[in-house]
Amino acid sequence: MFQLSAARCLLGLLVLPLAIVAQDKATPQPDKKNCWLRDGNSPAPSTAYLLCEQGQIWVTGDGGKTWAQRNTGATGRLRAFAWVDANRGYAIGDSGIILATSDAGKTWQPRESGVKEHLMDITFVGESGWIAGYRGVVLHSNDGGKTWVHQTTSTTLTLENIFFLDKEHGWAVGWSGTILRTVDGGTTWSVAKADKVQWTLNAVYFSNANDGWIAGFAGQIARTRDGGVTWALQVSPVKNTLSAITFDHSNRGWITYDDGFLLSEDRGETWKPQPAGGRYFLSKLLPVDKTMWAMGQSVVLQQGGSGKEWKKIDSLVAGRTLGGSDAKR
């Protein structure tokens, strides 16, 4: 009996390491590559996804208290992503890459884009989506991102940012002051008149069908009151490259740049510098619940206090390797 028990124990000791190895191989491991944060999206309350250029995804379901890392498997540079809902999302990047997930970023599959140009920005309104990229490329989907078709634009210049207010009214901006607008969902795109806007534009935002803002290189800001048909330059307090623009729940306007923010407290009529507490190279703004987040290359700031103060989300350390249960989510 003793010999039989000893034999069983010995067999167990031999099998246990093999089982552990098998479990390790089956468990998705976190990516150890560096992370340059490129985009963010919040498709549901307290839920936010952050995109790394190198292909990783950071996700939180509790407003940034804890994070998990997921991997897209991308082999090329990713530049932006957007979510149709809390489970369905699309990441885009160089050489026409489109990746899709239907399980909150746990697994990703390629989608056919039909182009080889670098894709720069993506947005959704319900099941309708648009992608903008190099050489004036605009792609459209009317089935929640399953298929994409090319829309004709009148430019061959790169488009950096695309914004749709609803399924019909949209705008795209890019190199050398390029501004495009559509009132039919992108079936036709027209060039807006902005004679004094000469530098590359990185951001466009509309609060309604008439009032909109654009921002870009050399601190340039322009405003329209007629839906983007014509634009007028606004006084900018900086000459830095402006990267993103949006308005918060209190109708304060925010524009990001390397050294911090520009703030408007009069519905976009005037802008003034607002410190961020450090030089974070801010590039993106995203609403999460009733607050605003701002992204830099390796940091995320959260709006707090009176709404004009910002604090670093210390729970996120982009580039670190997660372990334990976090790695298995």
mmCIF file of C-alpha atoms in Angstrom:
data_model
loop_
_atom_site.group_PDB
_atom_site.id
_atom_site.type_symbol
_atom_site.label_atom_id
_atom_site.label_comp_id
_atom_site.label_asym_id
_atom_site.label_seq_id
_atom_site.Cartn_x
_atom_site.Cartn_y
_atom_site.Cartn_z
ATOM 1 C CA MET A 1 0.000 0.000 0.000
ATOM 2 C CA PHE A 2 2.822 2.385 0.899
ATOM 3 C CA GLN A 3 4.590 1.691 -2.403
ATOM 4 C CA LEU A 4 1.365 2.360 -4.334
ATOM 5 C CA SER A 5 0.762 5.669 -2.535
ATOM 6 C CA ALA A 6 4.363 6.730 -3.114
ATOM 7 C CA ALA A 7 4.033 5.927 -6.791
ATOM 8 C CA ARG A 8 0.853 8.023 -7.052
ATOM 9 C CA CYS A 9 2.559 10.967 -5.337
ATOM 10 C CA LEU A 10 5.532 10.712 -7.678
ATOM 11 C CA LEU A 11 3.210 10.614 -10.692
ATOM 12 C CA GLY A 12 1.377 13.679 -9.384
ATOM 13 C CA LEU A 13 4.606 15.611 -8.993
ATOM 14 C CA LEU A 14 5.511 14.815 -12.587
ATOM 15 C CA VAL A 15 2.092 15.724 -14.007
ATOM 16 C CA LEU A 16 1.628 18.970 -12.052
ATOM 17 C CA PRO A 17 4.391 20.942 -13.853
ATOM 18 C CA LEU A 18 3.014 19.776 -17.197
ATOM 19 C CA ALA A 19 -0.453 21.011 -16.225
ATOM 20 C CA ILE A 20 0.949 24.380 -15.166
ATOM 21 C CA VAL A 21 2.823 24.742 -18.451
ATOM 22 C CA ALA A 22 -0.337 23.866 -20.379
ATOM 23 C CA GLN A 23 -2.323 26.433 -18.385
ATOM 24 C CA ASP A 24 0.290 29.122 -19.026
ATOM 25 C CA LYS A 25 0.154 28.451 -22.751
ATOM 26 C CA ALA A 26 -3.630 28.725 -22.747
ATOM 27 C CA THR A 27 -3.706 31.966 -20.760
ATOM 28 C CA PRO A 28 -3.350 35.129 -22.912
ATOM 29 C CA GLN A 29 -0.235 36.923 -21.770
ATOM 30 C CA PRO A 30 0.096 40.709 -21.598
ATOM 31 C CA ASP A 31 2.172 42.386 -24.263
ATOM 32 C CA LYS A 32 5.529 43.634 -22.993
ATOM 33 C CA LYS A 33 6.038 46.153 -25.806
ATOM 34 C CA ASN A 34 6.157 49.857 -25.090
ATOM 35 C CA CYS A 35 2.890 51.763 -25.344
ATOM 36 C CA TRP A 36 2.369 55.110 -27.025
ATOM 37 C CA LEU A 37 -1.245 56.032 -26.354
ATOM 38 C CA ARG A 38 -2.920 57.152 -29.574
ATOM 39 C CA ASP A 39 -6.698 57.163 -28.994
ATOM 40 C CA GLY A 40 -9.442 56.628 -26.439
ATOM 41 C CA ASN A 41 -13.149 55.834 -26.434
ATOM 42 C CA SER A 42 -15.869 55.446 -23.812
ATOM 43 C CA PRO A 43 -18.867 53.549 -25.261
ATOM 44 C CA ALA A 44 -20.610 52.995 -21.904
ATOM 45 C CA PRO A 45 -20.680 54.624 -18.440
ATOM 46 C CA SER A 46 -17.489 53.959 -16.434
ATOM 47 C CA THR A 47 -16.060 51.984 -19.380
ATOM 48 C CA ALA A 48 -13.088 53.309 -21.335
ATOM 49 C CA TYR A 49 -10.750 51.808 -23.902
ATOM 50 C CA LEU A 50 -7.305 53.241 -24.666
ATOM 51 C CA LEU A 51 -5.351 52.340 -27.804
ATOM 52 C CA CYS A 52 -1.569 51.907 -27.977
ATOM 53 C CA GLU A 53 0.108 52.555 -31.308
ATOM 54 C CA GLN A 54 1.973 49.247 -30.893
ATOM 55 C CA GLY A 55 -1.265 47.229 -30.787
ATOM 56 C CA GLN A 56 -2.231 46.897 -27.134
ATOM 57 C CA ILE A 57 -5.558 47.925 -25.613
ATOM 58 C CA TRP A 58 -6.059 49.163 -22.052
ATOM 59 C CA VAL A 59 -9.591 48.788 -20.675
ATOM 60 C CA THR A 60 -11.316 49.878 -17.491
ATOM 61 C CA GLY A 61 -14.854 49.122 -16.372
ATOM 62 C CA ASP A 62 -14.806 51.168 -13.179
ATOM 63 C CA GLY A 63 -13.931 54.655 -14.345
ATOM 64 C CA GLY A 64 -10.163 54.189 -14.256
ATOM 65 C CA LYS A 65 -9.709 52.590 -10.819
ATOM 66 C CA THR A 66 -8.361 49.363 -12.307
ATOM 67 C CA TRP A 67 -7.121 48.387 -15.755
ATOM 68 C CA ALA A 68 -6.633 45.290 -17.878
ATOM 69 C CA GLN A 69 -4.511 44.891 -20.993
ATOM 70 C CA ARG A 70 -5.671 43.237 -24.188
ATOM 71 C CA ASN A 71 -3.893 42.781 -27.496
ATOM 72 C CA THR A 72 -5.122 43.320 -31.037
ATOM 73 C CA GLY A 73 -2.357 41.258 -32.612
ATOM 74 C CA ALA A 74 -1.606 44.092 -35.029
ATOM 75 C CA THR A 75 1.771 43.923 -36.759
ATOM 76 C CA GLY A 76 1.632 47.500 -38.085
ATOM 77 C CA ARG A 77 1.105 50.876 -36.472
ATOM 78 C CA LEU A 78 -2.390 51.617 -35.174
ATOM 79 C CA ARG A 79 -3.549 55.227 -35.175
ATOM 80 C CA ALA A 80 -7.177 55.382 -33.991
ATOM 81 C CA PHE A 81 -10.195 53.372 -32.979
ATOM 82 C CA ALA A 82 -13.925 53.729 -32.331
ATOM 83 C CA TRP A 83 -16.616 51.661 -30.654
ATOM 84 C CA VAL A 84 -20.134 50.985 -31.883
ATOM 85 C CA ASP A 85 -21.124 49.781 -28.427
ATOM 86 C CA ALA A 86 -19.408 48.323 -25.337
ATOM 87 C CA ASN A 87 -18.483 45.109 -27.192
ATOM 88 C CA ARG A 88 -17.999 46.068 -30.846
ATOM 89 C CA GLY A 89 -14.997 48.164 -31.818
ATOM 90 C CA TYR A 90 -12.685 48.908 -34.753
ATOM 91 C CA ALA A 91 -9.001 49.840 -34.794
ATOM 92 C CA ILE A 92 -7.337 51.339 -37.865
ATOM 93 C CA GLY A 93 -3.795 52.120 -38.909
ATOM 94 C CA ASP A 94 -1.069 51.976 -41.523
ATOM 95 C CA SER A 95 -1.405 50.382 -44.960
ATOM 96 C CA GLY A 96 -5.205 50.280 -44.821
ATOM 97 C CA ILE A 97 -5.451 48.035 -41.762
ATOM 98 C CA ILE A 98 -8.848 47.609 -40.088
ATOM 99 C CA LEU A 99 -9.239 45.275 -37.101
ATOM 100 C CA ALA A 100 -12.590 44.379 -35.521
ATOM 101 C CA THR A 101 -13.670 43.004 -32.159
ATOM 102 C CA SER A 102 -17.105 41.845 -31.021
ATOM 103 C CA ASP A 103 -16.112 40.686 -27.529
ATOM 104 C CA ALA A 104 -14.868 43.906 -25.896
ATOM 105 C CA GLY A 105 -11.351 43.630 -27.292
ATOM 106 C CA LYS A 106 -10.515 40.083 -26.213
ATOM 107 C CA THR A 107 -10.120 38.900 -29.810
ATOM 108 C CA TRP A 108 -9.645 40.805 -33.076
ATOM 109 C CA GLN A 109 -10.187 39.954 -36.741
ATOM 110 C CA PRO A 110 -9.143 41.824 -39.903
ATOM 111 C CA ARG A 111 -11.661 43.624 -42.102
ATOM 112 C CA GLU A 112 -11.141 44.454 -45.767
ATOM 113 C CA SER A 113 -10.607 48.178 -46.360
ATOM 114 C CA GLY A 114 -9.914 48.067 -50.089
ATOM 115 C CA VAL A 115 -7.114 50.638 -49.747
ATOM 116 C CA LYS A 116 -3.398 50.659 -48.901
ATOM 117 C CA GLU A 117 -3.197 54.238 -47.624
ATOM 118 C CA HIS A 118 -2.561 54.941 -43.944
ATOM 119 C CA LEU A 119 -5.850 55.381 -42.081
ATOM 120 C CA MET A 120 -5.868 58.209 -39.533
ATOM 121 C CA ASP A 121 -9.265 58.548 -37.845
ATOM 122 C CA ILE A 122 -12.564 56.704 -37.424
ATOM 123 C CA THR A 123 -15.988 57.640 -36.057
ATOM 124 C CA PHE A 124 -19.423 56.059 -35.687
ATOM 125 C CA VAL A 125 -22.975 57.374 -35.397
ATOM 126 C CA GLY A 126 -25.095 54.362 -34.553
ATOM 127 C CA GLU A 127 -24.359 51.662 -37.145
ATOM 128 C CA SER A 128 -22.913 54.186 -39.619
ATOM 129 C CA GLY A 129 -19.135 54.636 -39.629
ATOM 130 C CA TRP A 130 -16.532 56.705 -41.461
ATOM 131 C CA ILE A 131 -12.752 56.454 -41.762
ATOM 132 C CA ALA A 132 -10.385 59.189 -43.007
ATOM 133 C CA GLY A 133 -6.797 58.801 -44.145
ATOM 134 C CA TYR A 134 -3.956 59.624 -46.486
ATOM 135 C CA ARG A 135 -4.540 60.995 -50.001
ATOM 136 C CA GLY A 136 -8.045 62.160 -49.154
ATOM 137 C CA VAL A 137 -9.350 58.659 -48.457
ATOM 138 C CA VAL A 138 -12.778 58.412 -46.818
ATOM 139 C CA LEU A 139 -14.389 55.017 -46.211
ATOM 140 C CA HIS A 140 -17.997 54.454 -45.131
ATOM 141 C CA SER A 141 -19.884 51.588 -43.517
ATOM 142 C CA ASN A 142 -23.644 51.344 -43.098
ATOM 143 C CA ASP A 143 -23.657 47.929 -41.419
ATOM 144 C CA GLY A 144 -21.840 48.579 -38.165
ATOM 145 C CA GLY A 145 -18.369 48.219 -39.680
ATOM 146 C CA LYS A 146 -18.741 44.780 -41.273
ATOM 147 C CA THR A 147 -18.067 46.178 -44.761
ATOM 148 C CA TRP A 148 -16.502 49.420 -45.996
ATOM 149 C CA VAL A 149 -16.830 51.303 -49.283
ATOM 150 C CA HIS A 150 -14.794 54.171 -50.691
ATOM 151 C CA GLN A 151 -16.401 57.623 -50.815
ATOM 152 C CA THR A 152 -15.245 60.163 -53.376
ATOM 153 C CA THR A 153 -13.611 63.340 -52.064
ATOM 154 C CA SER A 154 -12.221 66.265 -53.984
ATOM 155 C CA THR A 155 -8.783 66.203 -52.381
ATOM 156 C CA THR A 156 -5.638 64.071 -52.456
ATOM 157 C CA LEU A 157 -4.287 65.602 -49.246
ATOM 158 C CA THR A 158 -4.183 63.602 -46.017
ATOM 159 C CA LEU A 159 -7.188 63.885 -43.718
ATOM 160 C CA GLU A 160 -6.255 63.837 -40.025
ATOM 161 C CA ASN A 161 -9.645 63.994 -38.284
ATOM 162 C CA ILE A 162 -13.265 63.255 -39.138
ATOM 163 C CA PHE A 163 -16.376 64.240 -37.167
ATOM 164 C CA PHE A 164 -20.059 63.453 -37.710
ATOM 165 C CA LEU A 165 -22.809 65.221 -35.785
ATOM 166 C CA ASP A 166 -25.438 62.798 -37.083
ATOM 167 C CA LYS A 167 -25.732 60.365 -39.989
ATOM 168 C CA GLU A 168 -25.904 63.171 -42.561
ATOM 169 C CA HIS A 169 -23.733 66.074 -41.355
ATOM 170 C CA GLY A 170 -19.999 65.483 -41.278
ATOM 171 C CA TRP A 171 -16.652 67.270 -41.607
ATOM 172 C CA ALA A 172 -13.069 66.178 -42.233
ATOM 173 C CA VAL A 173 -9.878 68.230 -41.887
ATOM 174 C CA GLY A 174 -6.243 67.703 -42.760
ATOM 175 C CA TRP A 175 -3.069 68.903 -44.398
ATOM 176 C CA SER A 176 -2.555 72.423 -45.763
ATOM 177 C CA GLY A 177 -5.799 73.730 -44.273
ATOM 178 C CA THR A 178 -8.008 71.139 -45.973
ATOM 179 C CA ILE A 179 -11.648 71.259 -44.809
ATOM 180 C CA LEU A 180 -14.346 69.013 -46.263
ATOM 181 C CA ARG A 181 -18.049 68.933 -45.425
ATOM 182 C CA THR A 182 -21.012 66.721 -46.281
ATOM 183 C CA VAL A 183 -24.748 67.012 -45.660
ATOM 184 C CA ASP A 184 -25.692 63.629 -47.126
ATOM 185 C CA GLY A 185 -23.628 61.156 -45.128
ATOM 186 C CA GLY A 186 -20.622 61.440 -47.407
ATOM 187 C CA THR A 187 -22.305 60.649 -50.699
ATOM 188 C CA THR A 188 -20.887 64.014 -51.757
ATOM 189 C CA TRP A 189 -18.088 65.992 -50.101
ATOM 190 C CA SER A 190 -17.409 69.682 -50.798
ATOM 191 C CA VAL A 191 -14.431 71.904 -49.969
ATOM 192 C CA ALA A 192 -15.109 74.652 -47.439
ATOM 193 C CA LYS A 193 -13.920 78.238 -47.869
ATOM 194 C CA ALA A 194 -11.150 79.142 -45.422
ATOM 195 C CA ASP A 195 -8.697 81.391 -47.217
ATOM 196 C CA LYS A 196 -6.694 82.324 -44.097
ATOM 197 C CA VAL A 197 -6.431 78.754 -42.789
ATOM 198 C CA GLN A 198 -3.174 77.542 -44.283
ATOM 199 C CA TRP A 199 -1.561 75.121 -41.837
ATOM 200 C CA THR A 200 -2.392 71.478 -41.262
ATOM 201 C CA LEU A 201 -5.539 70.902 -39.220
ATOM 202 C CA ASN A 202 -5.678 68.138 -36.619
ATOM 203 C CA ALA A 203 -9.123 68.526 -35.053
ATOM 204 C CA VAL A 204 -12.725 69.441 -35.863
ATOM 205 C CA TYR A 205 -15.741 69.650 -33.563
ATOM 206 C CA PHE A 206 -19.359 70.777 -33.976
ATOM 207 C CA SER A 207 -21.765 71.506 -31.127
ATOM 208 C CA ASN A 208 -24.731 71.671 -33.529
ATOM 209 C CA ALA A 209 -25.351 71.773 -37.265
ATOM 210 C CA ASN A 210 -24.145 75.403 -37.517
ATOM 211 C CA ASP A 211 -21.464 76.047 -34.870
ATOM 212 C CA GLY A 212 -18.081 74.389 -35.291
ATOM 213 C CA TRP A 213 -14.357 74.787 -34.587
ATOM 214 C CA ILE A 214 -11.139 73.562 -36.162
ATOM 215 C CA ALA A 215 -7.605 73.622 -34.752
ATOM 216 C CA GLY A 216 -4.120 72.685 -35.892
ATOM 217 C CA PHE A 217 -0.521 73.738 -36.488
ATOM 218 C CA ALA A 218 0.920 77.080 -35.339
ATOM 219 C CA GLY A 219 -1.886 77.518 -32.802
ATOM 220 C CA GLN A 220 -4.498 78.240 -35.457
ATOM 221 C CA ILE A 221 -8.157 78.105 -34.437
ATOM 222 C CA ALA A 222 -11.080 78.882 -36.732
ATOM 223 C CA ARG A 223 -14.816 79.006 -36.187
ATOM 224 C CA THR A 224 -17.855 78.618 -38.406
ATOM 225 C CA ARG A 225 -21.448 79.724 -37.814
ATOM 226 C CA ASP A 226 -22.912 78.368 -41.043
ATOM 227 C CA GLY A 227 -22.244 74.645 -40.810
ATOM 228 C CA GLY A 228 -18.704 74.823 -42.138
ATOM 229 C CA VAL A 229 -19.385 76.625 -45.416
ATOM 230 C CA THR A 230 -17.154 79.531 -44.327
ATOM 231 C CA TRP A 231 -14.631 79.894 -41.518
ATOM 232 C CA ALA A 232 -13.072 82.817 -39.628
ATOM 233 C CA LEU A 233 -9.806 82.703 -37.687
ATOM 234 C CA GLN A 234 -9.957 83.228 -33.930
ATOM 235 C CA VAL A 235 -7.264 84.780 -31.754
ATOM 236 C CA SER A 236 -5.040 82.041 -30.366
ATOM 237 C CA PRO A 237 -2.868 82.642 -27.276
ATOM 238 C CA VAL A 238 -0.241 80.085 -28.362
ATOM 239 C CA LYS A 239 1.726 79.088 -31.448
ATOM 240 C CA ASN A 240 1.946 75.420 -30.508
ATOM 241 C CA THR A 241 0.415 72.571 -32.502
ATOM 242 C CA LEU A 242 -3.166 72.070 -31.341
ATOM 243 C CA SER A 243 -4.256 68.442 -31.393
ATOM 244 C CA ALA A 244 -7.854 67.905 -30.178
ATOM 245 C CA ILE A 245 -10.961 69.954 -29.423
ATOM 246 C CA THR A 246 -14.263 69.272 -27.671
ATOM 247 C CA PHE A 247 -16.749 70.724 -25.168
ATOM 248 C CA ASP A 248 -17.610 69.286 -21.747
ATOM 249 C CA HIS A 249 -20.971 68.935 -19.976
ATOM 250 C CA SER A 250 -20.722 72.507 -18.685
ATOM 251 C CA ASN A 251 -20.207 73.875 -22.239
ATOM 252 C CA ARG A 252 -16.581 74.709 -21.554
ATOM 253 C CA GLY A 253 -14.408 74.327 -24.631
ATOM 254 C CA TRP A 254 -11.098 72.447 -24.412
ATOM 255 C CA ILE A 255 -8.206 72.229 -26.856
ATOM 256 C CA THR A 256 -5.113 70.117 -26.168
ATOM 257 C CA TYR A 257 -1.494 70.816 -27.030
ATOM 258 C CA ASP A 258 1.956 69.792 -25.732
ATOM 259 C CA ASP A 259 2.041 72.132 -22.733
ATOM 260 C CA GLY A 260 -1.558 71.792 -21.568
ATOM 261 C CA PHE A 261 -4.943 73.127 -22.604
ATOM 262 C CA LEU A 262 -6.692 76.072 -24.120
ATOM 263 C CA LEU A 263 -9.956 76.792 -22.322
ATOM 264 C CA SER A 264 -13.057 78.668 -23.438
ATOM 265 C CA GLU A 265 -15.677 79.639 -20.871
ATOM 266 C CA ASP A 266 -17.820 81.668 -23.284
ATOM 267 C CA ARG A 267 -18.961 78.886 -25.636
ATOM 268 C CA GLY A 268 -15.943 79.064 -27.922
ATOM 269 C CA GLU A 269 -15.784 82.837 -28.455
ATOM 270 C CA THR A 270 -12.355 83.267 -26.816
ATOM 271 C CA TRP A 271 -9.581 80.939 -25.648
ATOM 272 C CA LYS A 272 -6.986 81.162 -22.863
ATOM 273 C CA PRO A 273 -4.198 78.836 -21.650
ATOM 274 C CA GLN A 274 -5.044 76.440 -18.833
ATOM 275 C CA PRO A 275 -2.175 74.514 -17.158
ATOM 276 C CA ALA A 276 -2.228 70.726 -17.040
ATOM 277 C CA GLY A 277 0.244 70.310 -14.185
ATOM 278 C CA GLY A 278 3.029 69.118 -16.458
ATOM 279 C CA ARG A 279 4.197 68.797 -20.052
ATOM 280 C CA TYR A 280 2.306 65.673 -21.089
ATOM 281 C CA PHE A 281 2.173 66.120 -24.888
ATOM 282 C CA LEU A 282 -1.628 65.909 -24.778
ATOM 283 C CA SER A 283 -3.275 64.781 -28.011
ATOM 284 C CA LYS A 284 -6.798 63.448 -27.358
ATOM 285 C CA LEU A 285 -9.922 64.337 -25.380
ATOM 286 C CA LEU A 286 -12.702 61.912 -24.494
ATOM 287 C CA PRO A 287 -15.823 62.210 -22.347
ATOM 288 C CA VAL A 288 -16.176 59.488 -19.714
ATOM 289 C CA ASP A 289 -19.486 59.658 -17.839
ATOM 290 C CA LYS A 290 -19.868 63.339 -16.935
ATOM 291 C CA THR A 291 -16.147 64.115 -16.814
ATOM 292 C CA MET A 292 -13.507 64.668 -19.469
ATOM 293 C CA TRP A 293 -10.254 62.739 -19.893
ATOM 294 C CA ALA A 294 -7.168 63.971 -21.739
ATOM 295 C CA MET A 295 -4.545 61.622 -23.190
ATOM 296 C CA GLY A 296 -0.832 62.124 -23.654
ATOM 297 C CA GLN A 297 1.784 59.730 -25.004
ATOM 298 C CA SER A 298 1.944 57.750 -21.756
ATOM 299 C CA VAL A 299 -0.461 59.463 -19.374
ATOM 300 C CA VAL A 300 -4.177 60.090 -18.904
ATOM 301 C CA LEU A 301 -5.531 63.115 -17.032
ATOM 302 C CA GLN A 302 -8.985 63.312 -15.480
ATOM 303 C CA GLN A 303 -11.071 66.439 -15.061
ATOM 304 C CA GLY A 304 -11.919 67.181 -11.437
ATOM 305 C CA GLY A 305 -12.594 69.842 -8.844
ATOM 306 C CA SER A 306 -14.478 72.769 -10.349
ATOM 307 C CA GLY A 307 -14.058 71.250 -13.796
ATOM 308 C CA LYS A 308 -10.989 73.323 -14.634
ATOM 309 C CA GLU A 309 -8.504 71.219 -12.652
ATOM 310 C CA TRP A 310 -6.901 68.063 -13.985
ATOM 311 C CA LYS A 311 -5.230 65.178 -12.162
ATOM 312 C CA LYS A 312 -3.228 62.223 -13.390
ATOM 313 C CA ILE A 313 -4.884 58.792 -13.318
ATOM 314 C CA ASP A 314 -2.177 56.997 -11.347
ATOM 315 C CA SER A 315 -3.767 53.561 -11.689
ATOM 316 C CA LEU A 316 -2.735 53.477 -15.362
ATOM 317 C CA VAL A 317 0.949 53.013 -16.060
ATOM 318 C CA ALA A 318 1.211 52.608 -19.812
ATOM 319 C CA GLY A 319 3.955 50.176 -20.731
ATOM 320 C CA ARG A 320 3.964 48.183 -17.496
ATOM 321 C CA THR A 321 3.230 44.470 -17.570
ATOM 322 C CA LEU A 322 0.127 43.291 -15.772
ATOM 323 C CA GLY A 323 0.053 40.054 -13.827
ATOM 324 C CA GLY A 324 -2.371 37.850 -11.976
ATOM 325 C CA SER A 325 -6.065 38.190 -12.701
ATOM 326 C CA ASP A 326 -5.574 41.405 -14.678
ATOM 327 C CA ALA A 327 -3.718 39.558 -17.395
ATOM 328 C CA LYS A 328 -6.529 37.022 -17.772
ATOM 329 C CA ARG A 329 -9.438 39.406 -18.265
#
